[in-house]
Amino acid sequence: MTDAKSPGYRPRDWSQHPPYLSPEYKSTVLRSPRKPLVPMKASLSELTGPVFGHESLDALDADLTRNGRVNGEPLGERIIVTGRVLDEDGRPVPNTLLEVWQANSVGRYVHKWDQHDAPLDPNFFGAGRCATDENGRYRFISIKPGAYPWRNHHNAWRPAHIHFSLFGPSFVTRLVTQMYFPGDPLLPLDPIYNGVPEGARERLVSRFSIDVTEPEWALGYEFDIVLRGRNETPTEG
């Protein structure tokens, strides 16, 4: 476990994040550490080492409705997702690379391990990326993902969600989290969502925005990501 304690990176408040072991989330029983983690002081290579991808963004990377298109439009409800990446003091964090991946509109991933009995969409790849601007804002276009069964327990279904990976200016600044949709009836039943400490899990739910919504084209959602502090966004352990 690396925890950078230089002036540029304040220690993370782990009470705001899901524990490594959450018995209701069955796979954590096998993969969580059994002994206390040993803090390691971050070296110069972790604090200043290069990260990759910021300089190679393509025009279609932020449009998941077009970057996987083969012979037509992808199926499903078109959405716009936007928000700001902020530091612990509420200041915007520019030039942060965001990578996103998700299931298609019927809850199927383009991955060999996903054998869910639902169709693949030949025009939807399910992944993209973008970078924050000088105001810390990002924006991408996609299709609202569907729920899917995941065999964690009897009749287990994952709520609709989008995975986020954020890359800052060094290796120790990478974060991974998930964004959910407001009003999803599966959220109270989901062990992953409920594994996040109460009071913090609501920060993983996006907000519907009529201002972001584009008439006759796509619904809009806002999802801010806070890197540190009392309002920090929970991330995966």
Tab-separated table of C-alpha atoms in Angstrom:
chain	number	residue	atom	x	y	z
A	1	MET	CA	0.000	0.000	0.000
A	2	THR	CA	1.503	3.329	-1.033
A	3	ASP	CA	0.440	6.513	0.702
A	4	ALA	CA	2.131	9.664	-0.519
A	5	LYS	CA	2.604	12.199	2.261
A	6	SER	CA	4.351	14.952	0.377
A	7	PRO	CA	2.757	18.444	0.430
A	8	GLY	CA	1.193	17.660	-2.949
A	9	TYR	CA	-0.656	14.516	-1.847
A	10	ARG	CA	-2.493	14.485	1.442
A	11	PRO	CA	-3.162	11.102	3.108
A	12	ARG	CA	-6.443	9.520	2.115
A	13	ASP	CA	-9.223	9.112	4.678
A	14	TRP	CA	-9.842	5.375	4.392
A	15	SER	CA	-13.006	5.596	6.520
A	16	GLN	CA	-14.725	7.057	3.447
A	17	HIS	CA	-13.931	4.063	1.259
A	18	PRO	CA	-15.135	0.444	1.112
A	19	PRO	CA	-13.152	-2.032	3.213
A	20	TYR	CA	-10.986	-4.669	1.551
A	21	LEU	CA	-13.142	-7.356	3.187
A	22	SER	CA	-16.900	-7.044	2.846
A	23	PRO	CA	-18.436	-10.511	3.495
A	24	GLU	CA	-21.660	-9.752	1.612
A	25	TYR	CA	-19.517	-9.085	-1.469
A	26	LYS	CA	-18.396	-12.702	-1.789
A	27	SER	CA	-15.228	-12.347	-3.885
A	28	THR	CA	-13.626	-10.059	-1.276
A	29	VAL	CA	-13.468	-13.032	1.105
A	30	LEU	CA	-10.912	-14.671	-1.201
A	31	ARG	CA	-8.956	-11.644	-2.371
A	32	SER	CA	-8.757	-9.377	0.696
A	33	PRO	CA	-5.489	-9.296	2.707
A	34	ARG	CA	-5.372	-11.317	5.915
A	35	LYS	CA	-2.586	-9.343	7.601
A	36	PRO	CA	-2.234	-5.605	8.291
A	37	LEU	CA	-0.956	-3.662	5.317
A	38	VAL	CA	2.535	-2.217	5.522
A	39	PRO	CA	2.705	1.489	4.573
A	40	MET	CA	5.441	2.233	2.056
A	41	LYS	CA	6.909	5.671	1.660
A	42	ALA	CA	6.431	6.932	-1.877
A	43	SER	CA	9.702	7.433	-3.738
A	44	LEU	CA	10.520	10.041	-6.350
A	45	SER	CA	9.571	7.623	-9.132
A	46	GLU	CA	6.006	7.241	-7.818
A	47	LEU	CA	5.592	10.956	-7.138
A	48	THR	CA	7.032	12.262	-10.399
A	49	GLY	CA	7.060	9.261	-12.742
A	50	PRO	CA	5.250	9.654	-16.072
A	51	VAL	CA	1.701	8.571	-16.768
A	52	PHE	CA	0.448	7.664	-20.192
A	53	GLY	CA	-2.455	8.563	-22.451
A	54	HIS	CA	-3.079	12.272	-21.913
A	55	GLU	CA	-1.399	13.257	-25.141
A	56	SER	CA	-3.014	10.626	-27.393
A	57	LEU	CA	-6.738	11.328	-27.121
A	58	ASP	CA	-8.727	10.820	-30.309
A	59	ALA	CA	-11.709	12.917	-31.370
A	60	LEU	CA	-14.071	9.952	-30.891
A	61	ASP	CA	-12.651	8.713	-27.579
A	62	ALA	CA	-15.260	10.632	-25.577
A	63	ASP	CA	-18.211	9.465	-27.683
A	64	LEU	CA	-19.047	5.829	-26.915
A	65	THR	CA	-21.969	5.985	-29.349
A	66	ARG	CA	-19.530	6.461	-32.236
A	67	ASN	CA	-16.141	4.971	-31.314
A	68	GLY	CA	-17.388	1.400	-31.709
A	69	ARG	CA	-19.787	1.915	-34.565
A	70	VAL	CA	-19.630	-0.615	-37.405
A	71	ASN	CA	-22.829	-0.391	-39.405
A	72	GLY	CA	-25.332	1.682	-37.453
A	73	GLU	CA	-26.299	3.385	-34.215
A	74	PRO	CA	-25.852	1.508	-30.926
A	75	LEU	CA	-29.085	0.431	-29.270
A	76	GLY	CA	-30.320	2.017	-26.072
A	77	GLU	CA	-30.946	5.284	-24.300
A	78	ARG	CA	-28.380	7.918	-25.251
A	79	ILE	CA	-26.886	9.819	-22.302
A	80	ILE	CA	-24.455	12.672	-21.651
A	81	VAL	CA	-22.295	12.439	-18.534
A	82	THR	CA	-20.371	15.448	-17.293
A	83	GLY	CA	-18.884	16.708	-14.050
A	84	ARG	CA	-15.825	18.180	-12.414
A	85	VAL	CA	-12.751	16.640	-10.836
A	86	LEU	CA	-11.954	18.587	-7.663
A	87	ASP	CA	-9.257	18.491	-5.012
A	88	GLU	CA	-9.843	18.421	-1.242
A	89	ASP	CA	-10.304	22.194	-1.184
A	90	GLY	CA	-12.859	22.264	-3.986
A	91	ARG	CA	-10.415	23.533	-6.587
A	92	PRO	CA	-10.640	22.145	-10.147
A	93	VAL	CA	-8.038	19.591	-11.239
A	94	PRO	CA	-7.206	20.155	-14.928
A	95	ASN	CA	-5.611	17.688	-17.353
A	96	THR	CA	-6.851	14.599	-15.532
A	97	LEU	CA	-7.289	11.604	-17.817
A	98	LEU	CA	-10.551	9.705	-17.286
A	99	GLU	CA	-11.123	6.262	-18.730
A	100	VAL	CA	-14.633	4.777	-18.613
A	101	TRP	CA	-16.020	1.336	-19.355
A	102	GLN	CA	-19.478	-0.174	-19.029
A	103	ALA	CA	-21.972	-2.798	-20.120
A	104	ASN	CA	-24.235	-2.179	-23.084
A	105	SER	CA	-27.935	-1.315	-22.868
A	106	VAL	CA	-28.901	-4.905	-21.968
A	107	GLY	CA	-26.140	-5.437	-19.406
A	108	ARG	CA	-23.479	-7.214	-21.506
A	109	TYR	CA	-19.769	-6.372	-21.557
A	110	VAL	CA	-17.530	-6.851	-24.575
A	111	HIS	CA	-15.308	-9.308	-22.713
A	112	LYS	CA	-14.643	-13.021	-23.098
A	113	TRP	CA	-15.465	-13.648	-19.441
A	114	ASP	CA	-18.930	-12.141	-19.765
A	115	GLN	CA	-21.143	-15.018	-20.868
A	116	HIS	CA	-24.376	-13.395	-19.661
A	117	ASP	CA	-27.311	-14.561	-21.778
A	118	ALA	CA	-27.872	-11.156	-23.364
A	119	PRO	CA	-26.929	-9.935	-26.835
A	120	LEU	CA	-23.797	-8.012	-27.714
A	121	ASP	CA	-24.286	-4.794	-29.645
A	122	PRO	CA	-22.039	-4.786	-32.736
A	123	ASN	CA	-22.031	-0.988	-32.708
A	124	PHE	CA	-21.089	-0.475	-29.053
A	125	PHE	CA	-17.609	-1.116	-27.708
A	126	GLY	CA	-18.389	0.114	-24.177
A	127	ALA	CA	-15.207	2.054	-23.400
A	128	GLY	CA	-13.840	5.552	-23.880
A	129	ARG	CA	-11.758	8.302	-22.357
A	130	CYS	CA	-11.484	12.046	-22.043
A	131	ALA	CA	-9.509	14.677	-20.127
A	132	THR	CA	-10.601	17.478	-17.832
A	133	ASP	CA	-10.301	21.040	-19.114
A	134	GLU	CA	-8.833	24.034	-17.301
A	135	ASN	CA	-11.933	24.151	-15.060
A	136	GLY	CA	-11.615	20.483	-14.134
A	137	ARG	CA	-14.645	19.545	-16.244
A	138	TYR	CA	-15.036	16.382	-18.315
A	139	ARG	CA	-17.800	15.244	-20.671
A	140	PHE	CA	-18.589	12.085	-22.584
A	141	ILE	CA	-21.514	10.599	-24.493
A	142	SER	CA	-22.714	7.034	-24.085
A	143	ILE	CA	-25.641	4.646	-23.847
A	144	LYS	CA	-27.246	4.035	-20.462
A	145	PRO	CA	-25.984	0.607	-19.306
A	146	GLY	CA	-28.360	-2.152	-18.328
A	147	ALA	CA	-28.432	-4.178	-15.105
A	148	TYR	CA	-26.996	-7.688	-15.195
A	149	PRO	CA	-26.916	-10.847	-13.021
A	150	TRP	CA	-23.624	-11.582	-11.252
A	151	ARG	CA	-24.144	-14.721	-9.122
A	152	ASN	CA	-22.905	-13.190	-5.865
A	153	HIS	CA	-26.016	-14.535	-4.132
A	154	HIS	CA	-29.469	-15.792	-5.087
A	155	ASN	CA	-31.111	-13.536	-7.678
A	156	ALA	CA	-28.245	-11.033	-7.555
A	157	TRP	CA	-28.336	-8.160	-10.060
A	158	ARG	CA	-25.867	-5.311	-10.371
A	159	PRO	CA	-27.411	-1.832	-10.700
A	160	ALA	CA	-26.681	0.125	-13.859
A	161	HIS	CA	-23.256	1.697	-13.474
A	162	ILE	CA	-20.248	3.134	-15.284
A	163	HIS	CA	-16.662	2.443	-14.200
A	164	PHE	CA	-14.240	5.369	-13.942
A	165	SER	CA	-10.452	5.311	-13.808
A	166	LEU	CA	-8.672	8.619	-13.175
A	167	PHE	CA	-5.015	9.301	-13.895
A	168	GLY	CA	-3.411	12.369	-12.371
A	169	PRO	CA	0.149	13.657	-12.780
A	170	SER	CA	1.839	10.596	-11.217
A	171	PHE	CA	1.303	6.877	-10.611
A	172	VAL	CA	0.091	7.313	-7.024
A	173	THR	CA	-2.776	9.522	-8.166
A	174	ARG	CA	-4.701	6.809	-10.021
A	175	LEU	CA	-8.222	6.170	-8.665
A	176	VAL	CA	-10.968	3.735	-9.698
A	177	THR	CA	-14.630	4.199	-8.845
A	178	GLN	CA	-18.163	3.585	-10.123
A	179	MET	CA	-21.026	5.923	-10.990
A	180	TYR	CA	-24.641	4.885	-10.429
A	181	PHE	CA	-27.917	6.398	-11.618
A	182	PRO	CA	-30.506	8.126	-9.421
A	183	GLY	CA	-33.616	6.213	-8.385
A	184	ASP	CA	-32.268	2.761	-9.244
A	185	PRO	CA	-34.294	0.197	-7.225
A	186	LEU	CA	-31.342	-2.218	-7.209
A	187	LEU	CA	-29.062	0.078	-5.175
A	188	PRO	CA	-30.440	-0.935	-1.729
A	189	LEU	CA	-29.883	-4.594	-2.686
A	190	ASP	CA	-26.345	-4.317	-4.045
A	191	PRO	CA	-23.502	-5.520	-1.749
A	192	ILE	CA	-20.866	-3.498	-3.621
A	193	TYR	CA	-22.770	-0.240	-3.250
A	194	ASN	CA	-23.693	-1.048	0.351
A	195	GLY	CA	-20.095	-1.984	1.127
A	196	VAL	CA	-19.266	1.721	0.957
A	197	PRO	CA	-19.625	3.417	4.374
A	198	GLU	CA	-23.038	4.942	4.993
A	199	GLY	CA	-22.972	8.652	4.325
A	200	ALA	CA	-20.372	8.267	1.589
A	201	ARG	CA	-22.112	5.862	-0.799
A	202	GLU	CA	-24.553	8.555	-1.974
A	203	ARG	CA	-21.588	10.354	-3.553
A	204	LEU	CA	-21.450	7.537	-6.111
A	205	VAL	CA	-24.915	8.383	-7.457
A	206	SER	CA	-25.073	10.840	-10.340
A	207	ARG	CA	-27.586	13.670	-10.580
A	208	PHE	CA	-30.046	14.026	-13.440
A	209	SER	CA	-29.643	17.429	-15.074
A	210	ILE	CA	-32.164	19.019	-17.405
A	211	ASP	CA	-29.527	21.652	-18.211
A	212	VAL	CA	-27.123	18.998	-19.488
A	213	THR	CA	-29.943	17.187	-21.303
A	214	GLU	CA	-30.109	18.009	-25.010
A	215	PRO	CA	-33.641	18.312	-26.473
A	216	GLU	CA	-34.797	15.336	-28.524
A	217	TRP	CA	-31.347	13.752	-28.324
A	218	ALA	CA	-29.946	12.668	-24.928
A	219	LEU	CA	-30.580	12.792	-21.171
A	220	GLY	CA	-27.908	14.458	-19.065
A	221	TYR	CA	-26.269	13.404	-15.788
A	222	GLU	CA	-23.715	15.136	-13.578
A	223	PHE	CA	-21.115	13.302	-11.520
A	224	ASP	CA	-18.405	15.209	-9.664
A	225	ILE	CA	-15.317	13.393	-8.385
A	226	VAL	CA	-13.589	14.759	-5.281
A	227	LEU	CA	-10.073	13.429	-4.710
A	228	ARG	CA	-9.559	14.079	-0.978
A	229	GLY	CA	-11.186	15.557	2.121
A	230	ARG	CA	-14.471	15.054	3.940
A	231	ASN	CA	-16.444	14.898	0.680
A	232	GLU	CA	-14.051	12.663	-1.235
A	233	THR	CA	-15.516	10.201	-3.709
A	234	PRO	CA	-15.234	6.590	-2.509
A	235	THR	CA	-12.842	4.495	-4.575
A	236	GLU	CA	-12.250	0.777	-4.935
A	237	GLY	CA	-9.808	-0.876	-2.546
